[in-house]
Amino acid sequence: MLKIAIQKSGRLYEDSIRLLKECGIELNNGNKQLKAVAFNFPLEVYFLRDDDIPQYVYDGVADIGIVGENVLLEKTKDIDLVYRLGFGRCRLSIAVPKAMQYESLDDLRGLKIATTYSTILQEYLSQKQVNAEIHEISGSVEIAPGIGLADAICDLVSSGSTLFTNGLKEVEVILRSEAVLTANKNLSEEKKQVLDKLLLRINAVKTAKNNKYILLNAPNHQLKNIFSLLPGMKSPTVVPLAEAGWSSVQSVVNENDFWEVIEKLKQYEAQGIIVIPIEKMIV
Ligand code: ATP
Ligand code: ZN
């Protein structure tokens, strides 16, 4: 039985639960319990505060955990980062009052910066050789300049709307973060095997999300060009159409170059292009 720690409630909760579900793992009870057991996979789920997860994984109370990379780096526990999950994206940034003149990091010298990420901030400032005073607080960092507690802040940002409503502007990005899967360094062989099974599933789900299944009709004299655009998993599937000189092509296309590929396919006389989402993809 592998024990995974996930956030009890908050920004990573929904996506963590969804990921397990997409991996075909069903939990025997809803949320708001301390733990749940999967009935179709050897996995036990612990619901915890995100700040505590690195410690629990380090201690082996949980074997693996899902946390923001920002939390992982702040807690500096000696645990492994095994997979970048692609959700919970945000950045850890320095922000100053809108009215402040800001040109470079030099402008932070001697200022008081409020943050809950003192370890990461300290390391960043030392590396940049900026001497500023770090004021560690546990929450509501964005109001610190407004109430005269600090001159600047270092906090997590995604859209920037919280900064905006508090009269702040983002001036430096220290770290780009996303949710990651972490693991204890001393897992037993048995647990490692379960983790590998879980990773295979996570990978299948993530790869599927990044790809689309594509079907199209094309004149045979263009097939070479079309194959160069759609290499597929091994190579494209080609089936002759009833109409002479034409074929149906089936392949996969990466989400990132999707529109570019579609435009070129049109130039190569492709017709009847159908694009279908993929549920799982094992390469
Ligand atoms: P907990 O009660 O578990 O301590 P929390 O309030 O510390 O929760 P959340 O605000 O739920 O944490 O954020 C959890 C994680 O979500 C962050 O550590 C970060 O990795 C990620 N995240 C994504 N976008 C944002 C954002 N705009 N602000 C804060 N965190 C974000
Ligand atoms: Zn937290």
PDB file of N, CA and C in Angstrom, residues 65-142:
ATOM      1  N   GLY A  65       3.742  12.730  -2.205  1.00  0.00           N
ATOM      2  CA  GLY A  65       2.831  13.840  -1.937  1.00  0.00           C
ATOM      3  C   GLY A  65       2.744  14.761  -3.132  1.00  0.00           C
ATOM      4  N   ILE A  66       1.636  15.499  -3.197  1.00  0.00           N
ATOM      5  CA  ILE A  66       1.475  16.516  -4.249  1.00  0.00           C
ATOM      6  C   ILE A  66       1.518  17.893  -3.589  1.00  0.00           C
ATOM      7  N   VAL A  67       2.517  18.697  -3.967  1.00  0.00           N
ATOM      8  CA  VAL A  67       2.621  20.078  -3.443  1.00  0.00           C
ATOM      9  C   VAL A  67       3.122  21.008  -4.535  1.00  0.00           C
ATOM     10  N   GLY A  68       2.945  22.307  -4.306  1.00  0.00           N
ATOM     11  CA  GLY A  68       3.542  23.274  -5.200  1.00  0.00           C
ATOM     12  C   GLY A  68       5.062  23.190  -5.071  1.00  0.00           C
ATOM     13  N   GLU A  69       5.763  23.375  -6.186  1.00  0.00           N
ATOM     14  CA  GLU A  69       7.218  23.350  -6.127  1.00  0.00           C
ATOM     15  C   GLU A  69       7.718  24.448  -5.182  1.00  0.00           C
ATOM     16  N   ASN A  70       6.951  25.546  -5.101  1.00  0.00           N
ATOM     17  CA  ASN A  70       7.291  26.642  -4.185  1.00  0.00           C
ATOM     18  C   ASN A  70       7.369  26.158  -2.734  1.00  0.00           C
ATOM     19  N   VAL A  71       6.433  25.292  -2.347  1.00  0.00           N
ATOM     20  CA  VAL A  71       6.435  24.766  -0.971  1.00  0.00           C
ATOM     21  C   VAL A  71       7.610  23.797  -0.801  1.00  0.00           C
ATOM     22  N   LEU A  72       7.818  22.978  -1.822  1.00  0.00           N
ATOM     23  CA  LEU A  72       8.919  22.015  -1.771  1.00  0.00           C
ATOM     24  C   LEU A  72      10.261  22.731  -1.573  1.00  0.00           C
ATOM     25  N   LEU A  73      10.481  23.801  -2.328  1.00  0.00           N
ATOM     26  CA  LEU A  73      11.755  24.528  -2.238  1.00  0.00           C
ATOM     27  C   LEU A  73      11.868  25.298  -0.924  1.00  0.00           C
ATOM     28  N   GLU A  74      10.743  25.822  -0.446  1.00  0.00           N
ATOM     29  CA  GLU A  74      10.778  26.593   0.793  1.00  0.00           C
ATOM     30  C   GLU A  74      11.116  25.700   1.981  1.00  0.00           C
ATOM     31  N   LYS A  75      10.586  24.482   1.978  1.00  0.00           N
ATOM     32  CA  LYS A  75      10.756  23.602   3.145  1.00  0.00           C
ATOM     33  C   LYS A  75      12.108  22.897   3.157  1.00  0.00           C
ATOM     34  N   THR A  76      12.822  22.916   2.053  1.00  0.00           N
ATOM     35  CA  THR A  76      14.155  22.311   1.923  1.00  0.00           C
ATOM     36  C   THR A  76      14.291  20.953   2.608  1.00  0.00           C
ATOM     37  N   LYS A  77      13.313  20.103   2.398  1.00  0.00           N
ATOM     38  CA  LYS A  77      13.421  18.735   2.920  1.00  0.00           C
ATOM     39  C   LYS A  77      14.081  17.878   1.850  1.00  0.00           C
ATOM     40  N   ASP A  78      14.854  16.903   2.289  1.00  0.00           N
ATOM     41  CA  ASP A  78      15.573  16.067   1.343  1.00  0.00           C
ATOM     42  C   ASP A  78      14.650  14.973   0.792  1.00  0.00           C
ATOM     43  N   ILE A  79      13.771  15.384  -0.124  1.00  0.00           N
ATOM     44  CA  ILE A  79      12.868  14.424  -0.758  1.00  0.00           C
ATOM     45  C   ILE A  79      12.957  14.612  -2.275  1.00  0.00           C
ATOM     46  N   ASP A  80      12.519  13.584  -3.014  1.00  0.00           N
ATOM     47  CA  ASP A  80      12.675  13.638  -4.477  1.00  0.00           C
ATOM     48  C   ASP A  80      11.508  14.332  -5.177  1.00  0.00           C
ATOM     49  N   LEU A  81      11.835  15.042  -6.241  1.00  0.00           N
ATOM     50  CA  LEU A  81      10.789  15.568  -7.132  1.00  0.00           C
ATOM     51  C   LEU A  81      10.687  14.545  -8.257  1.00  0.00           C
ATOM     52  N   VAL A  82       9.577  13.802  -8.312  1.00  0.00           N
ATOM     53  CA  VAL A  82       9.510  12.733  -9.318  1.00  0.00           C
ATOM     54  C   VAL A  82       8.728  13.084 -10.577  1.00  0.00           C
ATOM     55  N   TYR A  83       7.816  14.066 -10.491  1.00  0.00           N
ATOM     56  CA  TYR A  83       7.030  14.372 -11.695  1.00  0.00           C
ATOM     57  C   TYR A  83       6.448  15.765 -11.614  1.00  0.00           C
ATOM     58  N   ARG A  84       6.549  16.512 -12.704  1.00  0.00           N
ATOM     59  CA  ARG A  84       5.910  17.835 -12.777  1.00  0.00           C
ATOM     60  C   ARG A  84       4.501  17.633 -13.312  1.00  0.00           C
ATOM     61  N   LEU A  85       3.504  18.072 -12.545  1.00  0.00           N
ATOM     62  CA  LEU A  85       2.127  17.704 -12.859  1.00  0.00           C
ATOM     63  C   LEU A  85       1.405  18.679 -13.785  1.00  0.00           C
ATOM     64  N   GLY A  86       1.943  19.890 -13.949  1.00  0.00           N
ATOM     65  CA  GLY A  86       1.347  20.801 -14.939  1.00  0.00           C
ATOM     66  C   GLY A  86       0.119  21.574 -14.477  1.00  0.00           C
ATOM     67  N   PHE A  87      -0.307  21.399 -13.222  1.00  0.00           N
ATOM     68  CA  PHE A  87      -1.394  22.267 -12.735  1.00  0.00           C
ATOM     69  C   PHE A  87      -0.880  23.097 -11.562  1.00  0.00           C
ATOM     70  N   GLY A  88      -1.724  24.014 -11.056  1.00  0.00           N
ATOM     71  CA  GLY A  88      -1.297  24.869  -9.935  1.00  0.00           C
ATOM     72  C   GLY A  88      -0.168  25.806 -10.336  1.00  0.00           C
ATOM     73  N   ARG A  89      -0.208  26.233 -11.592  1.00  0.00           N
ATOM     74  CA  ARG A  89       0.871  27.105 -12.056  1.00  0.00           C
ATOM     75  C   ARG A  89       0.777  28.488 -11.430  1.00  0.00           C
ATOM     76  N   CYS A  90       1.879  28.995 -10.988  1.00  0.00           N
ATOM     77  CA  CYS A  90       1.926  30.348 -10.430  1.00  0.00           C
ATOM     78  C   CYS A  90       3.382  30.794 -10.427  1.00  0.00           C
ATOM     79  N   ARG A  91       3.627  32.038 -10.030  1.00  0.00           N
ATOM     80  CA  ARG A  91       5.004  32.489  -9.908  1.00  0.00           C
ATOM     81  C   ARG A  91       5.181  33.137  -8.547  1.00  0.00           C
ATOM     82  N   LEU A  92       6.385  33.063  -8.033  1.00  0.00           N
ATOM     83  CA  LEU A  92       6.708  33.738  -6.780  1.00  0.00           C
ATOM     84  C   LEU A  92       7.432  35.024  -7.194  1.00  0.00           C
ATOM     85  N   SER A  93       6.808  36.144  -6.821  1.00  0.00           N
ATOM     86  CA  SER A  93       7.309  37.417  -7.333  1.00  0.00           C
ATOM     87  C   SER A  93       7.494  38.456  -6.244  1.00  0.00           C
ATOM     88  N   ILE A  94       8.332  39.421  -6.545  1.00  0.00           N
ATOM     89  CA  ILE A  94       8.467  40.587  -5.671  1.00  0.00           C
ATOM     90  C   ILE A  94       7.568  41.678  -6.246  1.00  0.00           C
ATOM     91  N   ALA A  95       6.792  42.325  -5.348  1.00  0.00           N
ATOM     92  CA  ALA A  95       5.917  43.413  -5.777  1.00  0.00           C
ATOM     93  C   ALA A  95       6.150  44.609  -4.865  1.00  0.00           C
ATOM     94  N   VAL A  96       5.983  45.770  -5.458  1.00  0.00           N
ATOM     95  CA  VAL A  96       6.183  47.025  -4.699  1.00  0.00           C
ATOM     96  C   VAL A  96       4.957  47.916  -4.921  1.00  0.00           C
ATOM     97  N   PRO A  97       4.750  48.931  -4.072  1.00  0.00           N
ATOM     98  CA  PRO A  97       3.625  49.849  -4.292  1.00  0.00           C
ATOM     99  C   PRO A  97       3.706  50.473  -5.682  1.00  0.00           C
ATOM    100  N   LYS A  98       2.530  50.618  -6.314  1.00  0.00           N
ATOM    101  CA  LYS A  98       2.455  51.125  -7.679  1.00  0.00           C
ATOM    102  C   LYS A  98       3.232  52.427  -7.879  1.00  0.00           C
ATOM    103  N   ALA A  99       3.147  53.289  -6.880  1.00  0.00           N
ATOM    104  CA  ALA A  99       3.744  54.622  -7.021  1.00  0.00           C
ATOM    105  C   ALA A  99       5.269  54.606  -6.908  1.00  0.00           C
ATOM    106  N   MET A 100       5.823  53.513  -6.423  1.00  0.00           N
ATOM    107  CA  MET A 100       7.278  53.483  -6.216  1.00  0.00           C
ATOM    108  C   MET A 100       8.019  53.424  -7.559  1.00  0.00           C
ATOM    109  N   GLN A 101       9.065  54.215  -7.653  1.00  0.00           N
ATOM    110  CA  GLN A 101       9.936  54.165  -8.833  1.00  0.00           C
ATOM    111  C   GLN A 101      10.729  52.863  -8.757  1.00  0.00           C
ATOM    112  N   TYR A 102      10.652  52.040  -9.748  1.00  0.00           N
ATOM    113  CA  TYR A 102      11.433  50.796  -9.704  1.00  0.00           C
ATOM    114  C   TYR A 102      12.126  50.561 -11.028  1.00  0.00           C
ATOM    115  N   GLU A 103      13.452  50.450 -10.969  1.00  0.00           N
ATOM    116  CA  GLU A 103      14.195  50.193 -12.192  1.00  0.00           C
ATOM    117  C   GLU A 103      14.862  48.816 -12.164  1.00  0.00           C
ATOM    118  N   SER A 104      15.470  48.507 -11.001  1.00  0.00           N
ATOM    119  CA  SER A 104      16.186  47.234 -10.919  1.00  0.00           C
ATOM    120  C   SER A 104      16.212  46.764  -9.474  1.00  0.00           C
ATOM    121  N   LEU A 105      16.772  45.576  -9.293  1.00  0.00           N
ATOM    122  CA  LEU A 105      16.877  44.990  -7.950  1.00  0.00           C
ATOM    123  C   LEU A 105      17.579  45.919  -6.963  1.00  0.00           C
ATOM    124  N   ASP A 106      18.440  46.759  -7.486  1.00  0.00           N
ATOM    125  CA  ASP A 106      19.162  47.712  -6.624  1.00  0.00           C
ATOM    126  C   ASP A 106      18.210  48.552  -5.790  1.00  0.00           C
ATOM    127  N   ASP A 107      17.021  48.807  -6.370  1.00  0.00           N
ATOM    128  CA  ASP A 107      16.044  49.639  -5.663  1.00  0.00           C
ATOM    129  C   ASP A 107      15.487  48.966  -4.405  1.00  0.00           C
ATOM    130  N   LEU A 108      15.781  47.673  -4.244  1.00  0.00           N
ATOM    131  CA  LEU A 108      15.268  46.974  -3.051  1.00  0.00           C
ATOM    132  C   LEU A 108      16.228  47.066  -1.860  1.00  0.00           C
ATOM    133  N   ARG A 109      17.438  47.547  -2.118  1.00  0.00           N
ATOM    134  CA  ARG A 109      18.444  47.620  -1.044  1.00  0.00           C
ATOM    135  C   ARG A 109      17.922  48.390   0.155  1.00  0.00           C
ATOM    136  N   GLY A 110      18.057  47.771   1.332  1.00  0.00           N
ATOM    137  CA  GLY A 110      17.664  48.432   2.574  1.00  0.00           C
ATOM    138  C   GLY A 110      16.164  48.419   2.850  1.00  0.00           C
ATOM    139  N   LEU A 111      15.380  47.874   1.902  1.00  0.00           N
ATOM    140  CA  LEU A 111      13.927  47.861   2.127  1.00  0.00           C
ATOM    141  C   LEU A 111      13.512  46.651   2.959  1.00  0.00           C
ATOM    142  N   LYS A 112      12.310  46.756   3.494  1.00  0.00           N
ATOM    143  CA  LYS A 112      11.747  45.665   4.284  1.00  0.00           C
ATOM    144  C   LYS A 112      10.774  44.906   3.382  1.00  0.00           C
ATOM    145  N   ILE A 113      11.006  43.607   3.184  1.00  0.00           N
ATOM    146  CA  ILE A 113      10.146  42.818   2.295  1.00  0.00           C
ATOM    147  C   ILE A 113       9.394  41.763   3.108  1.00  0.00           C
ATOM    148  N   ALA A 114       8.068  41.810   3.049  1.00  0.00           N
ATOM    149  CA  ALA A 114       7.250  40.833   3.774  1.00  0.00           C
ATOM    150  C   ALA A 114       7.004  39.611   2.901  1.00  0.00           C
ATOM    151  N   THR A 115       7.084  38.420   3.494  1.00  0.00           N
ATOM    152  CA  THR A 115       6.864  37.187   2.726  1.00  0.00           C
ATOM    153  C   THR A 115       6.586  36.006   3.638  1.00  0.00           C
ATOM    154  N   THR A 116       5.974  34.962   3.058  1.00  0.00           N
ATOM    155  CA  THR A 116       5.913  33.679   3.773  1.00  0.00           C
ATOM    156  C   THR A 116       6.983  32.744   3.203  1.00  0.00           C
ATOM    157  N   TYR A 117       7.711  33.244   2.204  1.00  0.00           N
ATOM    158  CA  TYR A 117       8.735  32.421   1.548  1.00  0.00           C
ATOM    159  C   TYR A 117      10.133  32.958   1.842  1.00  0.00           C
ATOM    160  N   SER A 118      10.486  33.004   3.117  1.00  0.00           N
ATOM    161  CA  SER A 118      11.748  33.644   3.492  1.00  0.00           C
ATOM    162  C   SER A 118      12.977  32.862   3.011  1.00  0.00           C
ATOM    163  N   THR A 119      12.891  31.539   2.982  1.00  0.00           N
ATOM    164  CA  THR A 119      14.056  30.747   2.550  1.00  0.00           C
ATOM    165  C   THR A 119      14.379  31.031   1.083  1.00  0.00           C
ATOM    166  N   ILE A 120      13.341  30.940   0.235  1.00  0.00           N
ATOM    167  CA  ILE A 120      13.554  31.153  -1.204  1.00  0.00           C
ATOM    168  C   ILE A 120      13.997  32.601  -1.456  1.00  0.00           C
ATOM    169  N   LEU A 121      13.336  33.532  -0.775  1.00  0.00           N
ATOM    170  CA  LEU A 121      13.667  34.950  -0.989  1.00  0.00           C
ATOM    171  C   LEU A 121      15.096  35.245  -0.540  1.00  0.00           C
ATOM    172  N   GLN A 122      15.459  34.711   0.632  1.00  0.00           N
ATOM    173  CA  GLN A 122      16.814  34.947   1.152  1.00  0.00           C
ATOM    174  C   GLN A 122      17.862  34.458   0.165  1.00  0.00           C
ATOM    175  N   GLU A 123      17.621  33.260  -0.360  1.00  0.00           N
ATOM    176  CA  GLU A 123      18.592  32.689  -1.285  1.00  0.00           C
ATOM    177  C   GLU A 123      18.697  33.541  -2.550  1.00  0.00           C
ATOM    178  N   TYR A 124      17.551  34.009  -3.020  1.00  0.00           N
ATOM    179  CA  TYR A 124      17.528  34.833  -4.225  1.00  0.00           C
ATOM    180  C   TYR A 124      18.279  36.149  -4.014  1.00  0.00           C
ATOM    181  N   LEU A 125      17.987  36.814  -2.880  1.00  0.00           N
ATOM    182  CA  LEU A 125      18.631  38.108  -2.614  1.00  0.00           C
ATOM    183  C   LEU A 125      20.138  37.940  -2.418  1.00  0.00           C
ATOM    184  N   SER A 126      20.527  36.872  -1.724  1.00  0.00           N
ATOM    185  CA  SER A 126      21.965  36.638  -1.505  1.00  0.00           C
ATOM    186  C   SER A 126      22.672  36.435  -2.835  1.00  0.00           C
ATOM    187  N   GLN A 127      22.037  35.634  -3.676  1.00  0.00           N
ATOM    188  CA  GLN A 127      22.619  35.333  -4.986  1.00  0.00           C
ATOM    189  C   GLN A 127      22.769  36.609  -5.823  1.00  0.00           C
ATOM    190  N   LYS A 128      21.802  37.508  -5.695  1.00  0.00           N
ATOM    191  CA  LYS A 128      21.857  38.760  -6.444  1.00  0.00           C
ATOM    192  C   LYS A 128      22.610  39.852  -5.691  1.00  0.00           C
ATOM    193  N   GLN A 129      23.103  39.491  -4.517  1.00  0.00           N
ATOM    194  CA  GLN A 129      23.866  40.428  -3.673  1.00  0.00           C
ATOM    195  C   GLN A 129      23.092  41.708  -3.359  1.00  0.00           C
ATOM    196  N   VAL A 130      21.823  41.494  -2.994  1.00  0.00           N
ATOM    197  CA  VAL A 130      20.985  42.618  -2.579  1.00  0.00           C
ATOM    198  C   VAL A 130      20.741  42.483  -1.081  1.00  0.00           C
ATOM    199  N   ASN A 131      21.072  43.542  -0.369  1.00  0.00           N
ATOM    200  CA  ASN A 131      20.880  43.489   1.070  1.00  0.00           C
ATOM    201  C   ASN A 131      19.548  44.140   1.443  1.00  0.00           C
ATOM    202  N   ALA A 132      18.546  43.295   1.749  1.00  0.00           N
ATOM    203  CA  ALA A 132      17.236  43.823   2.156  1.00  0.00           C
ATOM    204  C   ALA A 132      16.809  43.075   3.414  1.00  0.00           C
ATOM    205  N   GLU A 133      15.869  43.649   4.108  1.00  0.00           N
ATOM    206  CA  GLU A 133      15.422  43.012   5.350  1.00  0.00           C
ATOM    207  C   GLU A 133      14.196  42.152   5.055  1.00  0.00           C
ATOM    208  N   ILE A 134      14.266  40.872   5.397  1.00  0.00           N
ATOM    209  CA  ILE A 134      13.121  39.988   5.141  1.00  0.00           C
ATOM    210  C   ILE A 134      12.272  39.905   6.396  1.00  0.00           C
ATOM    211  N   HIS A 135      10.987  40.183   6.223  1.00  0.00           N
ATOM    212  CA  HIS A 135      10.069  40.156   7.352  1.00  0.00           C
ATOM    213  C   HIS A 135       9.103  39.001   7.126  1.00  0.00           C
ATOM    214  N   GLU A 136       9.269  37.912   7.876  1.00  0.00           N
ATOM    215  CA  GLU A 136       8.437  36.737   7.630  1.00  0.00           C
ATOM    216  C   GLU A 136       7.083  36.852   8.316  1.00  0.00           C
ATOM    217  N   ILE A 137       6.024  36.717   7.544  1.00  0.00           N
ATOM    218  CA  ILE A 137       4.686  36.688   8.137  1.00  0.00           C
ATOM    219  C   ILE A 137       3.956  35.464   7.600  1.00  0.00           C
ATOM    220  N   SER A 138       2.875  35.062   8.254  1.00  0.00           N
ATOM    221  CA  SER A 138       2.288  33.771   7.893  1.00  0.00           C
ATOM    222  C   SER A 138       1.140  33.863   6.891  1.00  0.00           C
ATOM    223  N   GLY A 139       0.626  35.050   6.643  1.00  0.00           N
ATOM    224  CA  GLY A 139      -0.458  35.142   5.663  1.00  0.00           C
ATOM    225  C   GLY A 139      -0.801  36.585   5.355  1.00  0.00           C
ATOM    226  N   SER A 140      -1.738  36.798   4.423  1.00  0.00           N
ATOM    227  CA  SER A 140      -2.171  38.140   4.007  1.00  0.00           C
ATOM    228  C   SER A 140      -0.987  39.066   3.726  1.00  0.00           C
ATOM    229  N   VAL A 141      -0.025  38.520   3.030  1.00  0.00           N
ATOM    230  CA  VAL A 141       1.196  39.271   2.728  1.00  0.00           C
ATOM    231  C   VAL A 141       0.900  40.533   1.922  1.00  0.00           C
ATOM    232  N   GLU A 142      -0.106  40.425   1.026  1.00  0.00           N
ATOM    233  CA  GLU A 142      -0.378  41.521   0.091  1.00  0.00           C
ATOM    234  C   GLU A 142      -0.816  42.821   0.769  1.00  0.00           C
TER     235      GLU A 142
END
